[in-house]
CSV table of C-alpha atoms in Angstrom, one decimal:
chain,number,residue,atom,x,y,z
A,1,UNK,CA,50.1,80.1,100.8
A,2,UNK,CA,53.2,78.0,101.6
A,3,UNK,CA,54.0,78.6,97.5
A,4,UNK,CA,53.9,82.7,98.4
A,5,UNK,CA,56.5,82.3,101.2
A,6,UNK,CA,58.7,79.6,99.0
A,7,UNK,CA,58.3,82.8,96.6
A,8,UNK,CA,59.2,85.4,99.1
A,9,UNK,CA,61.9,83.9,100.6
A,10,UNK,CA,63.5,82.8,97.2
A,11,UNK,CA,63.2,86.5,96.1
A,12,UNK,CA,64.7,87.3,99.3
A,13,UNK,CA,68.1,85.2,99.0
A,14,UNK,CA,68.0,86.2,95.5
A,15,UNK,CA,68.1,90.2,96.4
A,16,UNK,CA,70.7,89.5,99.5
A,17,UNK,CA,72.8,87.5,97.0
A,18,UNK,CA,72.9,90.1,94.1
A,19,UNK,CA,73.7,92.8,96.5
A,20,UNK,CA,76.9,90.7,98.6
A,21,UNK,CA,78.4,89.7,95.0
A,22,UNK,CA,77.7,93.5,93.9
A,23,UNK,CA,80.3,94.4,97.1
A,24,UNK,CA,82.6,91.2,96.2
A,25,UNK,CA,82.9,92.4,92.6
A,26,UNK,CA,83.0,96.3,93.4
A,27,UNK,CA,86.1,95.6,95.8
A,28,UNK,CA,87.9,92.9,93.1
A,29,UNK,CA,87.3,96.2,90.3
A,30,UNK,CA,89.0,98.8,92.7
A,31,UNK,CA,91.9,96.6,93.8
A,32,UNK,CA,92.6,96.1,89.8
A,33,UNK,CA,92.3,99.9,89.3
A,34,UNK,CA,94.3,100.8,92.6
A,35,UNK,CA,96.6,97.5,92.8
A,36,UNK,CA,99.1,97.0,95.9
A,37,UNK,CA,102.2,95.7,94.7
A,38,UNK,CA,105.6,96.7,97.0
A,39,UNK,CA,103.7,96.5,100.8
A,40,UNK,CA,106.7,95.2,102.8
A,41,UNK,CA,108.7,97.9,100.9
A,42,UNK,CA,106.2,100.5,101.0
A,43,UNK,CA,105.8,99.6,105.1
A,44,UNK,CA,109.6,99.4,105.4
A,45,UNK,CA,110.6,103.2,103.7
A,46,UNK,CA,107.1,104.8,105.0
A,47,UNK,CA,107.9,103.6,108.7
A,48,UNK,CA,111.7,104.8,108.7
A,49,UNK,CA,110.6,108.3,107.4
A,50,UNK,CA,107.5,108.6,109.3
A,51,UNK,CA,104.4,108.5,106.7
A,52,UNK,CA,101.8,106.7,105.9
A,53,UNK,CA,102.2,103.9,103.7
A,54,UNK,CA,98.8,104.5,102.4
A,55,UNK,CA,99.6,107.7,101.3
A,56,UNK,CA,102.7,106.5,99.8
A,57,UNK,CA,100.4,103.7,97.3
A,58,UNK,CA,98.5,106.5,96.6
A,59,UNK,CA,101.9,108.5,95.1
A,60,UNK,CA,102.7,105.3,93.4
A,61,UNK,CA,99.7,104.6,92.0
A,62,UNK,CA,99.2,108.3,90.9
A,63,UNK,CA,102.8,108.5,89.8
A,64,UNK,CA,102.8,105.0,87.4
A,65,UNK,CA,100.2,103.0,88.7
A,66,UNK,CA,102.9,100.7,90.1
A,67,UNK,CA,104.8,100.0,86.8
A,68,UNK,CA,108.6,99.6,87.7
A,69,UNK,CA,109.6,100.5,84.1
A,70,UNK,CA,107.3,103.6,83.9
A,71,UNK,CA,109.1,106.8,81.8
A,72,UNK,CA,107.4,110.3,82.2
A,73,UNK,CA,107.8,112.3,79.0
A,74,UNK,CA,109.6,114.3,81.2
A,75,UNK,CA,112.0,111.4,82.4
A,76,UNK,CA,111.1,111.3,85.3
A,77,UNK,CA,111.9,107.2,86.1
A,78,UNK,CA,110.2,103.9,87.9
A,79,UNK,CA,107.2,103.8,90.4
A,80,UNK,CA,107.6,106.9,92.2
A,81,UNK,CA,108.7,108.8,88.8
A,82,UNK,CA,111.9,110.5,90.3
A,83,UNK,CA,113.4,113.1,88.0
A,84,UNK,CA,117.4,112.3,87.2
A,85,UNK,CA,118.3,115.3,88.9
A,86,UNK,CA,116.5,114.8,92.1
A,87,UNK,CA,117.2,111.1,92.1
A,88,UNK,CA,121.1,111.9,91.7
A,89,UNK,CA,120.6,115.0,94.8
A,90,UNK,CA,118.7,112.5,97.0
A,91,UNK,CA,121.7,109.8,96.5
A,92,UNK,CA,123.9,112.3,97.7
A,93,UNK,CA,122.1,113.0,100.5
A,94,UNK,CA,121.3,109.7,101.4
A,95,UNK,CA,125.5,108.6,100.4
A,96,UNK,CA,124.1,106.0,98.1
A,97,UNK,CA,126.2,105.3,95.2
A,98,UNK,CA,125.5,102.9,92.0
A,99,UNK,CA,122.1,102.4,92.0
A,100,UNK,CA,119.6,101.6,90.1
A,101,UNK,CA,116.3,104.5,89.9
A,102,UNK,CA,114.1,101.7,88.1
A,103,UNK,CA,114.9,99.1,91.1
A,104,UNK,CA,111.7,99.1,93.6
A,105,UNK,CA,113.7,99.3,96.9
A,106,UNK,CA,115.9,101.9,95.6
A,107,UNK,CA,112.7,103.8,94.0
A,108,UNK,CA,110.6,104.2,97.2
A,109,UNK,CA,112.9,104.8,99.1
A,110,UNK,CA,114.4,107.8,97.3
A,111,UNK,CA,110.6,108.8,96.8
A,112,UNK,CA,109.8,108.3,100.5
A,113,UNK,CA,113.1,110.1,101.4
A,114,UNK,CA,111.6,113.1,99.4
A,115,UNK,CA,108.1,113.0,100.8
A,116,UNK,CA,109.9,113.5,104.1
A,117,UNK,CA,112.1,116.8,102.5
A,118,UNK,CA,108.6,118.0,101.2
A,119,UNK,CA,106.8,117.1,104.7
A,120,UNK,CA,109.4,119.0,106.6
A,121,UNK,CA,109.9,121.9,104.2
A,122,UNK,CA,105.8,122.7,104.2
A,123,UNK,CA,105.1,122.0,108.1
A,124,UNK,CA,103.4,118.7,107.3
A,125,UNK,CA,100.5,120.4,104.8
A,126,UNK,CA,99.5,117.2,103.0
A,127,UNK,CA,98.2,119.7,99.6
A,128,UNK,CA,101.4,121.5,99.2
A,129,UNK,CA,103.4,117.9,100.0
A,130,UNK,CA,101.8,116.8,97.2
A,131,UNK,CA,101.8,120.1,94.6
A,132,UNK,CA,105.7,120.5,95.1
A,133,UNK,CA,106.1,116.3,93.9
A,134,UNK,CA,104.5,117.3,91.0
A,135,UNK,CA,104.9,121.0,90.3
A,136,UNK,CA,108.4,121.2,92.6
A,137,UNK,CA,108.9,122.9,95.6
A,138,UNK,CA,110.8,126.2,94.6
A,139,UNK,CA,107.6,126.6,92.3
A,140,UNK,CA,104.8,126.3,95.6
A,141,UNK,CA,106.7,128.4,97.5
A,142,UNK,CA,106.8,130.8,94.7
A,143,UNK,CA,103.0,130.0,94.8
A,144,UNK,CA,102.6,130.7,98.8
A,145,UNK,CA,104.5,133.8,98.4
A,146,UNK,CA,102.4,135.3,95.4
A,147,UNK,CA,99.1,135.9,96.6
A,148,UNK,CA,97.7,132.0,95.8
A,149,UNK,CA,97.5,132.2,99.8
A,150,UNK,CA,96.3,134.1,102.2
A,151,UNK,CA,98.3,132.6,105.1
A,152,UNK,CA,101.4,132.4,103.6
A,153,UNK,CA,101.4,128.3,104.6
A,154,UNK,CA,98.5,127.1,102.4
A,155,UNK,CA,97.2,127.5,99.3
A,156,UNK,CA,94.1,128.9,98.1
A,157,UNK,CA,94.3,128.7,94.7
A,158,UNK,CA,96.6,126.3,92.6
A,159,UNK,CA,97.6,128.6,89.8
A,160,UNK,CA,98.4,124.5,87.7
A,161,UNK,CA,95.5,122.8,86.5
A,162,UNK,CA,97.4,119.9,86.3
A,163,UNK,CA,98.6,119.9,89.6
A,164,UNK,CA,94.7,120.7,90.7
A,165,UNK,CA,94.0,117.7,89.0
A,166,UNK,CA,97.1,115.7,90.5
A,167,UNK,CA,96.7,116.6,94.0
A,168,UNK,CA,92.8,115.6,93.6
A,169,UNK,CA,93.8,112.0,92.3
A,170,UNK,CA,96.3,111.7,94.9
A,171,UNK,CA,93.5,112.6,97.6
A,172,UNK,CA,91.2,109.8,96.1
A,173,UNK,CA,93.6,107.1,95.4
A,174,UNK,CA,94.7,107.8,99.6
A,175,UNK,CA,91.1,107.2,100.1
A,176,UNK,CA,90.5,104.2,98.1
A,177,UNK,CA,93.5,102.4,99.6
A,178,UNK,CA,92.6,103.2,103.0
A,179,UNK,CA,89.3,101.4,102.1
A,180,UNK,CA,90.7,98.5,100.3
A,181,UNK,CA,93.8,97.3,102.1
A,182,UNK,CA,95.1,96.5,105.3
A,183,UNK,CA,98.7,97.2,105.1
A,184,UNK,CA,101.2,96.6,107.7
């Protein structure tokens, strides 16, 4: 009798152990595939342009999974993969002159800057925030005003697969961090 208890109490421990190092190692494989590099800079630009600094990990990790030196094919440039035009109109707006695109600071906060234009251009609609970062703005409002909406302030249908797909991996990397990290 007393070896039956030893037995169900080992087989216990055993079960409650596999199960808290299944959650450890779950959590240590999604902070390698959505990594947080950047917080105080993320928490710096996100707070003086009023997002969320979740949201912007989840552009960065969408955008070059946190690689400074990231190149689109495009040439769009560093973690935020900000085009050379819109990099050069956002330093004028912002007066900034000689800098660096591939420096973090100067990265996030042109690509925070932006997130702002593109909150305040599209009410605050999180979906066409993120279709016009990757498809551009001119081209969603082209979108709201062809018939991809029926409210003229959303979209129905994303005419892009790629943005589809983009906006989608932008929602779940948003989630995961939320999840993961305690930022701030």
């Amino acid at each position: 009798m007393a070896k039956r208890i030893l037995l169900v109490v080992l087989i216990t421990l055993g079960a409650v152990a596999a199960i808290v190092g299944a959650i450890y190692m779950r959590d240590t494989l999604l902070k390698q595939r959505y990594p947080l590099k950047y917080e105080s800079t993320i928490v710096k630009y996100a707070g003086e342009y009023g997002l969320d600094p979740y949201f912007i990990c989840a552009m960065i990790d969408t955008e070059s999974n946190f690689r400074v030196d990231a190149v689109s094919e495009d040439g769009a440039r560093g973690l935020m993969q900000i085009m050379p035009e819109t990099s050069e109109w956002i330093a004028g707006k912002l007066d900034v002159s000689g800098y660096d695109i591939f420096d973090p600071d100067t990265n996030i906060r042109f690509g925070c800057w932006y997130l702002r234009f593109l909150k305040d251009r599209f009410s605050g609609e999180e979906q066409l925030m993120i279709a016009a970062y990757n498809a551009g703005h001119n081209k969603v409002e082209e979108w709201l005003a062809e018939g991809y909406s029926k409210d003229g302030s959303t979209l129905d249908e994303i005419p892009y697969a790629e943005t589809k797909k983009y906006i989608d991996k932008v929602t779940r990397a948003y989630e995961e961090y939320q999840k993961l990290y305690q930022i701030g």
